[in-house]
Amino acid sequence: MYLTPEEEKLMNGYSGPTYQKAIEILAALGDIYGADRLIPIKSAQIAGVSYKTIGDAGLEWISDLKGKVVVPSILNPAGMDLECWKEMGISRDFAQKQREIIKAYEALGVRTECSCTPYNIYDDLANFGDHVAWSESSAISYANSVIGARTNREGGPSALSAALIGKTPNYGFHLDENRHPVILIEVEPKLYDSDYGALGYIVGEMIGDKVPIFNLNSIPTKDDLKSLGAAMAASGSVALYHVRGITPEAGKFELPVEKITIQEKQLKEVYKSGEPDLIAFGCPHSSIGELEKLARLLEGKKVKKEVWICTSRAIKNRYPGLIRQIEKSGAKVFCDTCMVVSPASEKFKCMMVNSGKAHKYVPNLCGGKSILASTEDCIRAAHR
Ligand code: F3S
């Protein structure tokens, strides 16, 4: 991969070992994937934040870095609500380590709002056609597919390296030729609410990392697209998808020959019944629209089960009245974290979720059983 004279200097350690390590990581990736050069990025979204997932080794690695990011950069969810961690049942030791991780990122100039939906917090991180380096799989999918920005599936270290250098190797989804759909997904049933997550759950398992184009029988909201992409990225590794008539690049391409049809009964098979001891919303982090819907469904009632709603701190701070209204029901609103990356959910045996992504990850990462249900059915279960 070609490096400019400036980049060569970084490679030779001119600006110190942190920038040297960062550009070495980017150059190695570029060489592996056949990039011709590094290209400037508009923002970075950095995974590898929860102490549950990165442990002491990760903390040590981040703490050793000395420098500042040069593009707006934001963190993925941490392992706890940074304010209400005791309420989650997080231990003092875990909280201490988690705070050290956040401080280490802060010292590098990274914004420490911990969210997998940065596009719901800031307008300036990614717009149509922008190159970015994002690393949380649902955020990657949203950036590529719904916004029409361009990112590969970065890991935490490569996203952080890109943030420090302000560039990323030019390969994969940064290039026009890799953004066209290769498989058509005809969806027969009309979809509502968690059906988008159920659809993503099925399709991700079927197509792996292919780029699909959907022909839907219903008009999705941006939150529906968020759920669809998150689930496909979890059950498969889909980083970009198109929806005919909806997503910004869908009209640019011929329809592919390969085709799958999804029928009603396939969707229904993803839903199972059961008795949860935790009902969790907000995977990916709840938007204002989703919080408003939950507030409406919870109004005037008291929940009888543990109910968590995960969102970003920015949204919680912007709408205090709405949060109070939700919390009146006994449901808990947590920020900075989620039911998957926090160890706090591990004490529950069965989690009910309205998210296809959480439904995929809970059994593997939290040790319990998972039940996928619509938002309305989740709320009904909370009152039983
Ligand atoms: Fe976000 Fe956690 Fe789900 S990071 S996408 S809420 S698993």
XYZ file of C-alpha atoms and ligand atoms in Angstrom:
391
model
C 0.000 0.000 0.000
C 1.316 3.418 -0.916
C 2.172 5.694 2.026
C 2.671 9.443 1.664
C 5.958 10.939 2.959
C 4.023 12.147 6.049
C 2.679 8.668 6.689
C 6.171 7.186 6.202
C 7.423 9.513 8.918
C 4.740 8.233 11.314
C 5.750 4.702 10.383
C 9.343 5.500 11.301
C 8.316 6.690 14.748
C 8.648 10.429 14.093
C 5.568 11.234 16.255
C 6.161 8.563 18.874
C 5.254 4.923 19.448
C 1.441 5.351 19.674
C 1.115 6.863 16.199
C 3.718 4.421 14.912
C 1.715 1.454 16.242
C -1.517 2.957 14.866
C -0.194 3.394 11.345
C 1.433 -0.037 11.446
C -1.989 -1.565 12.202
C -3.612 0.384 9.338
C -0.801 -0.450 6.901
C -0.943 -4.140 7.816
C -4.711 -4.193 7.203
C -4.260 -2.316 3.955
C -1.656 -4.816 2.769
C -3.790 -7.827 3.730
C -6.895 -6.508 1.952
C -5.159 -4.963 -1.057
C -5.813 -1.276 -0.310
C -3.992 1.176 -2.587
C -3.689 3.941 0.040
C -5.093 5.444 3.211
C -8.115 7.716 2.855
C -9.315 10.423 5.279
C -12.231 9.566 7.568
C -14.872 11.797 9.066
C -15.311 9.926 12.360
C -14.522 6.793 14.325
C -16.707 4.665 16.575
C -14.633 2.533 18.871
C -15.672 -0.844 20.298
C -13.713 -2.623 23.011
C -15.013 -0.614 25.949
C -16.696 -3.036 28.336
C -14.372 -4.472 30.962
C -16.406 -7.666 30.550
C -15.127 -8.068 26.993
C -11.613 -6.527 27.022
C -10.452 -7.364 30.572
C -7.116 -6.279 32.043
C -5.180 -6.875 28.816
C -7.386 -4.395 26.948
C -7.197 -1.845 29.736
C -3.413 -2.085 29.753
C -3.181 -1.672 25.972
C -5.346 1.458 25.907
C -3.643 2.967 28.977
C -0.213 2.635 27.328
C -1.240 4.755 24.326
C -0.132 8.388 24.364
C -1.636 10.780 21.857
C -4.890 12.342 20.688
C -7.461 11.278 18.149
C -7.687 13.660 15.195
C -11.296 13.052 14.114
C -14.527 13.001 16.165
C -14.509 9.625 17.889
C -17.092 8.039 20.137
C -17.166 4.938 22.327
C -19.315 1.844 22.165
C -21.321 0.810 25.281
C -19.407 0.016 28.447
C -20.056 -2.765 30.928
C -22.207 -0.659 33.244
C -24.227 2.506 33.623
C -21.449 4.888 34.601
C -23.720 6.560 37.182
C -26.240 3.911 38.274
C -23.888 0.906 38.314
C -24.810 -0.061 41.870
C -28.450 -0.292 40.849
C -27.397 -2.761 38.162
C -25.678 -4.939 40.755
C -22.163 -4.250 39.408
C -19.302 -4.943 41.823
C -17.039 -2.176 43.089
C -13.976 -3.828 41.501
C -15.617 -4.058 38.089
C -16.762 -0.433 38.352
C -13.241 0.684 39.184
C -11.738 -1.096 36.163
C -14.516 0.165 33.898
C -13.881 3.748 34.983
C -10.166 3.307 34.273
C -10.972 2.177 30.725
C -13.188 5.212 30.134
C -10.501 7.527 31.550
C -7.867 5.986 29.280
C -10.034 6.650 26.221
C -10.819 10.149 27.480
C -7.086 10.883 27.728
C -6.850 10.036 24.024
C -9.502 12.642 23.236
C -12.302 10.153 22.543
C -15.850 11.327 23.377
C -17.022 9.130 26.198
C -20.720 8.914 25.440
C -20.894 5.143 25.271
C -23.427 4.236 22.631
C -23.970 1.905 19.706
C -26.289 4.483 18.102
C -23.984 7.498 17.728
C -26.061 8.601 14.712
C -28.919 9.334 17.139
C -26.673 11.604 19.212
C -24.647 13.591 16.674
C -25.557 14.621 13.126
C -21.995 15.308 12.083
C -20.357 11.885 12.496
C -21.441 10.335 9.220
C -23.396 11.609 6.240
C -24.040 10.154 2.807
C -20.785 9.270 1.044
C -18.534 9.943 4.047
C -15.760 7.497 4.814
C -15.724 6.491 8.489
C -14.152 3.800 10.675
C -16.822 2.327 12.908
C -16.557 -0.890 14.844
C -19.842 -1.881 16.456
C -21.603 -4.205 14.050
C -25.082 -2.637 14.195
C -23.633 0.868 13.895
C -21.566 -0.263 10.897
C -24.656 -1.677 9.250
C -26.641 1.512 9.918
C -23.846 3.780 8.672
C -23.391 1.824 5.433
C -26.991 0.987 4.686
C -29.279 3.653 6.133
C -26.985 6.683 6.047
C -25.034 5.664 2.945
C -21.686 6.404 4.587
C -18.831 3.954 4.033
C -17.127 1.787 6.631
C -15.589 -1.635 6.879
C -16.211 -3.854 9.892
C -13.460 -2.392 12.030
C -12.226 -4.008 15.213
C -11.667 -1.844 18.297
C -7.888 -1.491 17.682
C -8.248 -0.635 13.983
C -10.997 1.942 14.676
C -8.847 3.530 17.376
C -5.832 3.517 15.045
C -7.934 5.173 12.344
C -9.084 7.785 14.894
C -5.468 8.568 15.837
C -4.279 8.861 12.235
C -7.536 10.249 10.796
C -7.412 7.743 7.955
C -8.364 4.191 7.046
C -7.176 1.796 4.324
C -9.109 2.125 1.071
C -10.668 -1.311 0.528
C -13.920 -3.219 1.028
C -17.024 -1.094 1.521
C -15.129 2.127 0.815
C -15.090 1.086 -2.855
C -18.109 1.332 -5.190
C -17.590 -2.145 -6.613
C -18.142 -3.839 -3.235
C -21.409 -2.073 -2.427
C -23.681 -3.711 -4.975
C -26.188 -6.320 -3.786
C -25.586 -9.955 -4.698
C -28.778 -11.523 -3.388
C -32.430 -10.451 -3.509
C -34.555 -11.117 -0.434
C -38.280 -11.137 -1.222
C -40.241 -10.747 2.004
C -43.844 -11.907 1.737
C -45.337 -10.965 5.138
C -46.017 -7.430 6.235
C -43.611 -6.618 9.051
C -44.204 -4.819 12.317
C -41.932 -3.933 15.254
C -39.745 -6.912 16.274
C -40.488 -8.672 12.957
C -37.633 -6.643 11.463
C -35.262 -8.133 14.038
C -36.706 -11.600 13.420
C -36.200 -11.140 9.672
C -32.596 -10.025 10.203
C -32.023 -12.999 12.497
C -33.163 -15.440 9.788
C -31.526 -13.740 6.831
C -28.139 -13.231 8.553
C -27.942 -16.974 9.233
C -28.788 -17.711 5.597
C -26.462 -15.317 3.800
C -23.410 -14.804 6.049
C -21.542 -11.715 4.858
C -23.234 -11.187 1.462
C -24.766 -7.816 0.542
C -28.549 -8.301 0.210
C -31.249 -6.122 -1.301
C -34.700 -6.469 0.247
C -38.059 -6.197 -1.410
C -40.326 -5.476 1.544
C -44.084 -5.538 1.739
C -44.179 -2.832 4.409
C -42.514 0.539 4.891
C -39.837 0.441 7.603
C -38.977 3.324 9.925
C -35.350 4.120 10.651
C -35.701 2.218 13.938
C -36.986 -0.810 12.011
C -33.944 -0.613 9.725
C -31.717 -0.335 12.785
C -33.212 -3.590 14.139
C -33.010 -5.388 10.819
C -29.347 -4.487 10.278
C -28.339 -5.211 13.876
C -29.815 -8.720 13.747
C -28.266 -9.536 10.361
C -24.873 -8.379 11.578
C -25.185 -10.637 14.629
C -26.564 -13.847 13.140
C -24.484 -13.415 9.990
C -21.910 -10.741 9.368
C -23.841 -8.477 7.040
C -22.270 -5.001 7.057
C -24.284 -3.450 4.224
C -27.788 -4.050 2.914
C -30.218 -2.222 0.676
C -34.005 -1.933 0.760
C -35.750 -1.142 -2.523
C -37.346 2.282 -2.471
C -36.017 3.053 1.014
C -32.241 3.060 1.542
C -30.181 5.708 -0.248
C -28.141 3.527 -2.606
C -30.783 0.899 -3.418
C -31.832 2.524 -6.713
C -28.297 2.493 -8.134
C -28.125 -1.235 -8.787
C -29.592 -3.931 -11.027
C -31.428 -6.619 -9.082
C -29.287 -9.705 -8.490
C -30.249 -13.063 -9.971
C -29.848 -15.062 -6.742
C -33.027 -14.824 -4.702
C -34.494 -16.028 -1.396
C -38.148 -15.698 -0.406
C -39.065 -15.289 3.253
C -42.506 -16.486 4.282
C -44.672 -15.708 7.285
C -44.158 -19.121 8.885
C -40.355 -18.675 8.900
C -40.725 -15.452 10.858
C -43.150 -17.044 13.311
C -40.664 -19.817 14.078
C -38.245 -17.271 15.610
C -40.819 -16.336 18.256
C -41.188 -18.693 21.220
C -43.066 -18.365 24.479
C -41.615 -18.675 27.995
C -41.397 -17.022 31.388
C -38.611 -14.425 31.552
C -37.070 -13.037 34.720
C -35.648 -10.026 32.850
C -37.313 -8.067 30.057
C -34.826 -5.891 28.230
C -35.253 -3.245 25.533
C -32.699 -1.120 23.724
C -30.528 -3.337 21.560
C -29.385 -1.254 19.714
C -29.830 1.641 22.142
C -33.399 2.967 22.215
C -34.163 6.031 20.142
C -36.486 8.778 21.315
C -39.301 7.229 19.249
C -38.817 3.846 20.881
C -38.754 5.425 24.360
C -41.991 7.262 23.608
C -43.635 4.014 22.555
C -42.459 2.272 25.750
C -43.699 5.195 27.851
C -47.145 4.881 26.227
C -47.292 1.131 26.812
C -46.149 1.439 30.433
C -48.363 4.379 31.330
C -50.438 3.987 34.490
C -49.113 0.483 35.268
C -46.501 -1.023 37.579
C -44.221 -3.729 36.215
C -44.072 -6.976 38.174
C -40.790 -8.151 36.661
C -37.346 -6.628 36.236
C -37.470 -4.390 33.151
C -34.411 -2.659 31.649
C -34.437 -0.089 28.909
C -31.013 0.748 27.485
C -30.346 4.032 25.764
C -27.623 6.623 25.397
C -26.958 9.144 28.149
C -27.416 11.961 25.632
C -31.000 10.874 24.981
C -31.707 10.296 28.673
C -30.428 13.798 29.470
C -32.377 15.425 26.637
C -35.766 13.985 27.691
C -35.883 13.897 31.509
C -39.714 14.103 31.651
C -40.085 11.064 29.432
C -37.535 9.094 31.463
C -39.374 9.968 34.710
C -42.627 8.815 33.134
C -41.071 5.446 32.199
C -39.398 5.002 35.572
C -42.711 5.614 37.374
C -43.764 2.187 36.131
C -40.815 0.548 37.900
C -38.904 -0.056 34.648
C -35.227 0.953 34.868
C -33.572 3.118 32.244
C -29.846 2.425 31.963
C -27.323 4.378 29.903
C -23.767 3.806 28.653
C -24.277 0.035 28.575
C -26.574 -2.757 27.460
C -27.981 -6.119 28.481
C -25.340 -7.929 26.396
C -22.066 -6.169 27.232
C -22.806 -5.747 30.948
C -22.126 -8.665 33.297
C -25.157 -7.511 35.303
C -27.564 -9.500 33.107
C -25.747 -12.787 33.770
C -27.689 -13.406 36.979
C -30.951 -13.750 35.052
C -31.977 -17.137 33.684
C -34.267 -16.062 30.889
C -34.338 -12.735 29.088
C -37.205 -11.559 26.911
C -36.149 -9.094 24.217
C -37.714 -7.341 21.234
C -34.362 -7.356 19.407
C -33.139 -9.975 16.936
C -29.555 -9.067 17.772
C -29.981 -9.494 21.530
C -31.891 -12.718 20.855
C -28.807 -14.029 19.047
C -26.212 -12.847 21.574
C -27.868 -13.418 24.963
C -27.457 -17.223 25.030
C -23.772 -17.025 24.041
C -22.617 -13.934 25.890
C -24.893 -13.774 28.935
C -25.368 -17.462 29.619
C -29.163 -17.382 29.878
C -32.064 -18.286 27.627
C -33.537 -15.722 25.287
C -37.080 -15.218 24.051
C -37.869 -12.894 21.160
C -41.217 -11.111 21.440
C -42.867 -7.964 20.115
C -42.571 -4.791 22.200
C -46.236 -5.145 23.184
C -45.795 -8.795 24.244
C -42.685 -7.874 26.248
C -44.685 -5.252 28.132
C -47.521 -7.740 28.692
C -44.993 -10.194 30.149
C -43.650 -7.467 32.429
C -47.068 -7.115 34.022
C -47.721 -10.825 34.564
Fe -25.763 -2.068 21.196
Fe -25.366 -3.802 23.097
Fe -27.064 -4.374 21.219
S -23.818 -2.616 22.087
S -26.338 -3.269 19.434
S -27.234 -2.683 22.698
S -25.553 -5.752 22.049
